[in-house]
Backbone as a chain_set.jsonl record, in Angstrom:
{"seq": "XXXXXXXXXXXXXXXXXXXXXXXXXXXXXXXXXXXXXXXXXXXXXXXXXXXXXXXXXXXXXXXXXXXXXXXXXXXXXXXXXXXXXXXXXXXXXXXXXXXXXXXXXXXXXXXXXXXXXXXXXXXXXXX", "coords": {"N": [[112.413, -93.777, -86.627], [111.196, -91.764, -83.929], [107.907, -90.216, -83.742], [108.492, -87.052, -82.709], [110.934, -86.644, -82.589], [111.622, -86.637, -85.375], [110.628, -83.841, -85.786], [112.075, -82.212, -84.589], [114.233, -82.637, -86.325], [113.266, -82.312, -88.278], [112.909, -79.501, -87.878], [115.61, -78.082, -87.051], [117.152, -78.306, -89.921], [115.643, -76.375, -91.067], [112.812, -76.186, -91.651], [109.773, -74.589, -91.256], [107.287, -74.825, -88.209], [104.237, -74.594, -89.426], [105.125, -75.995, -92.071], [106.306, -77.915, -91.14], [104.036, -79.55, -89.532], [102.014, -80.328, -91.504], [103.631, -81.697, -93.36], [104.129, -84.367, -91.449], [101.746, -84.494, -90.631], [100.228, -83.585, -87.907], [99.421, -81.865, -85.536], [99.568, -78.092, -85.521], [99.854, -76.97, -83.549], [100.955, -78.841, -81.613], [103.5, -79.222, -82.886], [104.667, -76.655, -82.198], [104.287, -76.914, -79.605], [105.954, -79.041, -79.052], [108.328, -78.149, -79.749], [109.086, -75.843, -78.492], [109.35, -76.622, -76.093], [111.744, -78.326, -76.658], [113.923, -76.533, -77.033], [113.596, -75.327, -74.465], [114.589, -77.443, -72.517], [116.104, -79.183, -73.994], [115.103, -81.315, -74.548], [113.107, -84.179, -75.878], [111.513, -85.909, -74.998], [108.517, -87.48, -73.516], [106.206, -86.022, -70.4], [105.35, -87.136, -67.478], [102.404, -88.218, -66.933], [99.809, -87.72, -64.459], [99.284, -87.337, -60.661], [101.373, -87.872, -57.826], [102.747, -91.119, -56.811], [101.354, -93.168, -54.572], [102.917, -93.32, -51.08], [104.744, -96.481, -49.405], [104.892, -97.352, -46.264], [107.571, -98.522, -44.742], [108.523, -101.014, -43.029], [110.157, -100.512, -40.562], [109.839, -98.401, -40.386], [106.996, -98.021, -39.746], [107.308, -99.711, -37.565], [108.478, -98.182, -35.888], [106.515, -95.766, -35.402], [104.583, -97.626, -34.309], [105.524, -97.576, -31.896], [105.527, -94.985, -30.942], [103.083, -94.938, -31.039], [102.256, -96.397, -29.118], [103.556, -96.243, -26.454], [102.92, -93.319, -25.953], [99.957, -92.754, -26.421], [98.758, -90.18, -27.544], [99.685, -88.548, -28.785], [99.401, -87.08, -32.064], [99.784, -86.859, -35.202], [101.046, -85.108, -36.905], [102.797, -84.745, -35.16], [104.02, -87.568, -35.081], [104.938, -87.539, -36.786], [107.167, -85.741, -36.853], [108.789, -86.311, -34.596], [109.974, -88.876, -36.278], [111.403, -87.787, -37.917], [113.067, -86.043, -36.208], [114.274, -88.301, -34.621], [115.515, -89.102, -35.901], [114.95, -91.569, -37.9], [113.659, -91.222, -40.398], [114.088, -88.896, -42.974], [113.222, -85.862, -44.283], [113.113, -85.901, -46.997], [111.671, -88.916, -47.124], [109.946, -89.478, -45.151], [106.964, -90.673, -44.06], [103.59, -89.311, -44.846], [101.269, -87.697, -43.16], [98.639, -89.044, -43.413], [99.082, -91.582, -44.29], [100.149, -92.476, -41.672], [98.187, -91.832, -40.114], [96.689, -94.148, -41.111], [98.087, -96.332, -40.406], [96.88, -96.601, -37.42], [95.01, -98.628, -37.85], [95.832, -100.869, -38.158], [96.178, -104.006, -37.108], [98.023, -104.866, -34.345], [99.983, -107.283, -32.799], [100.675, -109.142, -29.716], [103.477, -110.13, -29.397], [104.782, -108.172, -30.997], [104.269, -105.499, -29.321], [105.613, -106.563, -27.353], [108.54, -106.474, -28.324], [108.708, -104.288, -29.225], [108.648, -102.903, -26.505], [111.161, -103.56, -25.431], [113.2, -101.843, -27.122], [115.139, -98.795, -28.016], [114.018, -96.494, -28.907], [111.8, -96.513, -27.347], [112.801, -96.092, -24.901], [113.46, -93.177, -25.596], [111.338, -91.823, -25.444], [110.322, -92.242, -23.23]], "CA": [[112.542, -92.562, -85.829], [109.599, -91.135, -83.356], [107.407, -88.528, -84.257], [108.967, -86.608, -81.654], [112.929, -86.303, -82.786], [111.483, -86.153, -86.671], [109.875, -82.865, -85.792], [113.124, -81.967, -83.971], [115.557, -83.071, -87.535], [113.081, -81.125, -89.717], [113.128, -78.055, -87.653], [116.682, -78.397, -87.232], [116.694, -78.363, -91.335], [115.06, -75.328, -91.719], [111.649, -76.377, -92.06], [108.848, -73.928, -90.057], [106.507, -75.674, -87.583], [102.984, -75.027, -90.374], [105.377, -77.148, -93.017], [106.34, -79.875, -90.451], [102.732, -79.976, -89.181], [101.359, -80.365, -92.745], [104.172, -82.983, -93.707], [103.524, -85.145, -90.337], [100.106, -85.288, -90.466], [100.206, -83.304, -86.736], [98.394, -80.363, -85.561], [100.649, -77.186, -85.65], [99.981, -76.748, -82.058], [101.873, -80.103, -81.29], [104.642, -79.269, -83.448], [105.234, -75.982, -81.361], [104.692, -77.303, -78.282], [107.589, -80.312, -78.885], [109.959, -77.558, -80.182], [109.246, -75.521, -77.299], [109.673, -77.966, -75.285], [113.124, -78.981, -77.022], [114.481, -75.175, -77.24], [113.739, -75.282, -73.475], [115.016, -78.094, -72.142], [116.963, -79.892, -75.108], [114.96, -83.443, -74.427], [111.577, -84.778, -76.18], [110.468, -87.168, -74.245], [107.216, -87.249, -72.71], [106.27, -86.409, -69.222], [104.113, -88.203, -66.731], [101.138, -88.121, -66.539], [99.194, -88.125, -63.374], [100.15, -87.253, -59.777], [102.683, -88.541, -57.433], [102.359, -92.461, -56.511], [101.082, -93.367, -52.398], [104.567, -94.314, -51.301], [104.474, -97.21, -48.498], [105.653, -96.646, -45.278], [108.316, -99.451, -44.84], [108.271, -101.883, -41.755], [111.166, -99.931, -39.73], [109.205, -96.475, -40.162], [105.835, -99.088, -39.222], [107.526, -100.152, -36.347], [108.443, -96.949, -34.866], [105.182, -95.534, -35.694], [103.899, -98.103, -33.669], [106.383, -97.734, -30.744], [105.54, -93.889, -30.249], [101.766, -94.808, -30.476], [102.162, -97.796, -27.346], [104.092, -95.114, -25.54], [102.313, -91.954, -26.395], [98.988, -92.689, -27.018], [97.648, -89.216, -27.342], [100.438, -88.567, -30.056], [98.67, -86.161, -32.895], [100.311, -87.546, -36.552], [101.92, -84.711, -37.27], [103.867, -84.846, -34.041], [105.113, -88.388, -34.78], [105.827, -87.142, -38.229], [108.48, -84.447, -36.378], [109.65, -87.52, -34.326], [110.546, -89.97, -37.193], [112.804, -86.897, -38.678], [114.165, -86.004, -34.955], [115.043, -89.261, -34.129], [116.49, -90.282, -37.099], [113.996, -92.485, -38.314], [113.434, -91.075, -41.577], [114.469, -88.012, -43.542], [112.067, -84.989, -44.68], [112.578, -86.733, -48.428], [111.314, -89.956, -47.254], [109.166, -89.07, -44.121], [105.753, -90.949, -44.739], [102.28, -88.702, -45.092], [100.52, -87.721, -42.315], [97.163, -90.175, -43.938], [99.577, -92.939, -44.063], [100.559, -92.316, -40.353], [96.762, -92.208, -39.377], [96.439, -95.211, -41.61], [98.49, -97.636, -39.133], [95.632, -96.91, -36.208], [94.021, -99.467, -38.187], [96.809, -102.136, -38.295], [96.179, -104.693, -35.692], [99.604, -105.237, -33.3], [100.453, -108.235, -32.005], [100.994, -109.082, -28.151], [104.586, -109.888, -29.661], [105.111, -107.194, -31.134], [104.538, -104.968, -28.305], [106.843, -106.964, -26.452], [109.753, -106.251, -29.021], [109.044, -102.814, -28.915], [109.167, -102.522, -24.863], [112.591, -103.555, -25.673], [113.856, -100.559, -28.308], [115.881, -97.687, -27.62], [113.071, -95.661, -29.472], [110.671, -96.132, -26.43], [113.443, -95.099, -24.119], [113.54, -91.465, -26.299], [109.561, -90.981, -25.316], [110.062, -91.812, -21.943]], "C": [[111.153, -92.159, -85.32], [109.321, -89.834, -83.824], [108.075, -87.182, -83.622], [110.177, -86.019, -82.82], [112.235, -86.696, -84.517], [110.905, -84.781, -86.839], [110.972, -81.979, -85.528], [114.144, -81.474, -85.51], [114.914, -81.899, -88.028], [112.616, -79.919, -88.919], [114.228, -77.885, -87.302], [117.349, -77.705, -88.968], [116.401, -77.065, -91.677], [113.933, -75.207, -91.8], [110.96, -75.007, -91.19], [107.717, -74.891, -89.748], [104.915, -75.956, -88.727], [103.601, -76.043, -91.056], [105.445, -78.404, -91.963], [105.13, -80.109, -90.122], [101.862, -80.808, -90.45], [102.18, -81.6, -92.466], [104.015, -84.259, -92.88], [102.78, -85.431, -90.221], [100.05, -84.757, -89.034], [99.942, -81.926, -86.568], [99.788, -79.309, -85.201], [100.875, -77.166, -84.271], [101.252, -77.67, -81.272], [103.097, -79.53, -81.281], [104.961, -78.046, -82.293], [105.166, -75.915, -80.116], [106.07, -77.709, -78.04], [108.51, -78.562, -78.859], [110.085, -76.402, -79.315], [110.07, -75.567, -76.341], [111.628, -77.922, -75.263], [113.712, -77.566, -76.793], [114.786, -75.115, -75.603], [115.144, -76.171, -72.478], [115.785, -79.196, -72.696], [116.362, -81.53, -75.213], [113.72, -82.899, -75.241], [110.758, -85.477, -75.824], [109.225, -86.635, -73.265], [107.376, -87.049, -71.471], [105.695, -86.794, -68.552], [103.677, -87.684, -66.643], [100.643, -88.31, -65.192], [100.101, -87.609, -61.851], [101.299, -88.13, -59.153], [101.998, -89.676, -56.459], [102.31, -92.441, -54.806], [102.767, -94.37, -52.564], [104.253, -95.481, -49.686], [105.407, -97.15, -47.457], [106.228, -98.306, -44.747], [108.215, -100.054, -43.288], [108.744, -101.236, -40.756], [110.729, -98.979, -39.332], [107.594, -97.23, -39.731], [106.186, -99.149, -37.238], [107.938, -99.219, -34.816], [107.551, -96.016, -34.648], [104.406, -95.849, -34.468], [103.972, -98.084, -32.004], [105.641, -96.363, -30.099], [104.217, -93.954, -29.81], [101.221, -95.602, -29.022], [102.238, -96.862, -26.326], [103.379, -93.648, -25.154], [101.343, -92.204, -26.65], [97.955, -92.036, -27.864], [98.34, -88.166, -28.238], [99.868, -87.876, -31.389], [99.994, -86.949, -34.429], [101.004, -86.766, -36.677], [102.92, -84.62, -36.375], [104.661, -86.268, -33.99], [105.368, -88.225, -36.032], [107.35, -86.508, -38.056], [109.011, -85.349, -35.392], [110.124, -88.133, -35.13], [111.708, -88.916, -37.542], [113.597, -86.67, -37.218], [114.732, -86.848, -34.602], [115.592, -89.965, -35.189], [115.722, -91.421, -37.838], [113.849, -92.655, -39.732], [114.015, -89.97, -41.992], [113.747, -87.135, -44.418], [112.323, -85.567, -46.364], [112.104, -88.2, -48.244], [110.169, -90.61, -45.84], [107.504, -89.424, -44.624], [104.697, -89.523, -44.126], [101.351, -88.917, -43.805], [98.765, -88.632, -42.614], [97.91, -91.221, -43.957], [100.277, -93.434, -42.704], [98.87, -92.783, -39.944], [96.189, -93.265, -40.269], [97.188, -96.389, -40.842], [97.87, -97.509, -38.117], [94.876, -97.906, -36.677], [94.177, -100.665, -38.523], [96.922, -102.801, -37.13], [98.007, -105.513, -34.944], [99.181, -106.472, -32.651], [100.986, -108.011, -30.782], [103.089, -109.247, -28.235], [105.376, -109.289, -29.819], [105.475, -106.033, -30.36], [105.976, -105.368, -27.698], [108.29, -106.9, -26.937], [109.656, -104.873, -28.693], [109.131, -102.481, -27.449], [111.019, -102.236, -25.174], [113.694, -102.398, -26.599], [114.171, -99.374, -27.787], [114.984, -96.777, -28.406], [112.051, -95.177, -28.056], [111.635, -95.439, -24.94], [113.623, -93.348, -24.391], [112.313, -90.724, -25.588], [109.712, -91.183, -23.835], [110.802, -90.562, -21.075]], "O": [[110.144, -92.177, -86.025], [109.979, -88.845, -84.148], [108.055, -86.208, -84.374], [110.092, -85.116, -83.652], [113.029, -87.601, -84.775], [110.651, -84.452, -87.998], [110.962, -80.925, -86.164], [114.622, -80.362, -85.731], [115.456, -80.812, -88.228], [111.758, -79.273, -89.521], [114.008, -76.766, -86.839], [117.964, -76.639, -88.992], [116.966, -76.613, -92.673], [113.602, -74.049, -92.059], [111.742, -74.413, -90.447], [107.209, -75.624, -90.596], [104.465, -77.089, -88.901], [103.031, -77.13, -90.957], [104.845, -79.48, -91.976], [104.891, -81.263, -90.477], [101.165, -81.799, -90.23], [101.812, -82.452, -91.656], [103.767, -85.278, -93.524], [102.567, -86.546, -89.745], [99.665, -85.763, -88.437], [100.213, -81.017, -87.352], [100.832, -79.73, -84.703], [102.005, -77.333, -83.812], [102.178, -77.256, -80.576], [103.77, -79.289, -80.278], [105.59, -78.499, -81.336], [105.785, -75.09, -79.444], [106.969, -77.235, -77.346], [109.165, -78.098, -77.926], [111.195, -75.87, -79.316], [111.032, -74.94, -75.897], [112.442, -77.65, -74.381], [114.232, -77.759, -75.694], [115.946, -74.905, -75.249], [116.181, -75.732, -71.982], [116.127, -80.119, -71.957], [116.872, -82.536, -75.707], [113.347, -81.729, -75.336], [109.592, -85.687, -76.159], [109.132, -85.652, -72.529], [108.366, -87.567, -70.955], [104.769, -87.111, -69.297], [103.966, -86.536, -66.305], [101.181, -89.283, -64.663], [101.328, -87.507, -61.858], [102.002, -88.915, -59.789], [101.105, -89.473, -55.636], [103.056, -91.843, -54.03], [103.351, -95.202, -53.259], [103.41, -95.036, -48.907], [106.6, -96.927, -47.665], [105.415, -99.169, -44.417], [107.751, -99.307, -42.427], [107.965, -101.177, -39.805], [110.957, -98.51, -38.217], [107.002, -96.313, -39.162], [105.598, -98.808, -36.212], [107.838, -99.35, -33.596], [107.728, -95.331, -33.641], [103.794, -95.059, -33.748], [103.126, -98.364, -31.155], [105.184, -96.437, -28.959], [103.837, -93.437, -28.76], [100.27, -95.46, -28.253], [101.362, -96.62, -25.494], [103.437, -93.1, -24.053], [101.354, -91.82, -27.819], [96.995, -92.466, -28.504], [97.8, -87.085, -28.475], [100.085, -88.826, -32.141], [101.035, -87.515, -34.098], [102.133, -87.253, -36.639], [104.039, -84.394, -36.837], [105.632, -86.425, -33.25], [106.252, -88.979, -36.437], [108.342, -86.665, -38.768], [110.195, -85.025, -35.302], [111.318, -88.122, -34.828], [112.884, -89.261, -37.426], [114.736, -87.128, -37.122], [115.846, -86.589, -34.146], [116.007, -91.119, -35.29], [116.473, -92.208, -38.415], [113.87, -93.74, -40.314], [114.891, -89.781, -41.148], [113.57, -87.65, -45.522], [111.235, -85.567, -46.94], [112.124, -88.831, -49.301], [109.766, -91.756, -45.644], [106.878, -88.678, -45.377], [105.017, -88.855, -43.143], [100.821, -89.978, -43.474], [97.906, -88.622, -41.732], [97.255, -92.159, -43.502], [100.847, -94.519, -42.599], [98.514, -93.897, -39.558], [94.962, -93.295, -40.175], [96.583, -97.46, -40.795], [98.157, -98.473, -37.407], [93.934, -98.204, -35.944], [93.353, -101.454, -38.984], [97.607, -102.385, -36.195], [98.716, -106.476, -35.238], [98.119, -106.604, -32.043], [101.653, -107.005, -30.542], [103.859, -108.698, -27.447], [106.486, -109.352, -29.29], [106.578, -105.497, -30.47], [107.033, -104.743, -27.606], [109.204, -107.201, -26.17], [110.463, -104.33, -27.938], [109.902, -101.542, -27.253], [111.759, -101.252, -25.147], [114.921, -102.398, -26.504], [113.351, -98.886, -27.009], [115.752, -95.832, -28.587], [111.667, -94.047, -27.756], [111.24, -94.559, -24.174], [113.862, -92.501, -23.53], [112.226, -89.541, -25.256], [109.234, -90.298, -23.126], [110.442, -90.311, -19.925]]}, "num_chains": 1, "name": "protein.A"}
């Protein structure tokens, strides 16, 4: 059993957080954090650490990115941010980060590429 859900049983039990601290070998503080914690929200488990992970802006949301910047040159980030959600592109929970928008000015396009995007009902929207 984890230290965790044994702190849980023996306050459960009856115990008070100084005895479980003592018997555990764990600073009192701990102990009434967890059972806090548990009183609150009925779980023990840990929670992450650290902020929230750079999410990558997927080829499709890349490619239209790239379409509004061919078309639009003069295009400000947060304005093709409020395109990707208007046109359907993406969805304000999955709508990449205006730094990962001005991070594809630095992704070299292919003459190919272009030439797919001429073709897309995306660049018909901007014209």
């Amino acid at each position: 059993m984890e230290i965790r859900e044994k702190i849980v049983e023996l306050a459960k039990s009856g115990l008070k957080p100084c005895q479980i601290s003592k018997e555990l070998r764990v600073s009192h503080g701990c102990v009434s954090k967890l059972l806090t914690k548990w009183r609150k929200t009925g779980t023990v488990k840990p929670e992450k650490i650290g902020g929230s992970r750079p999410k990558k802006v997927l080829p499709s949301v890349a490619r239209a990115i790239t379409v509004y910047k061919h078309y639009r040159p003069r295009l400000q980030s947060w304005q093709i941010k409020e395109y990707l959600i208007k046109d359907g592109v993406c969805t304000d929970g999955n709508v990449p980060s205006i730094s990962s928008i001005n991070k594809l000015d630095y992704i070299y396009i292919p003459v190919s590429l272009i030439e797919i995007i001429n073709r897309t009902d995306v660049a018909e929207k901007l014209n």
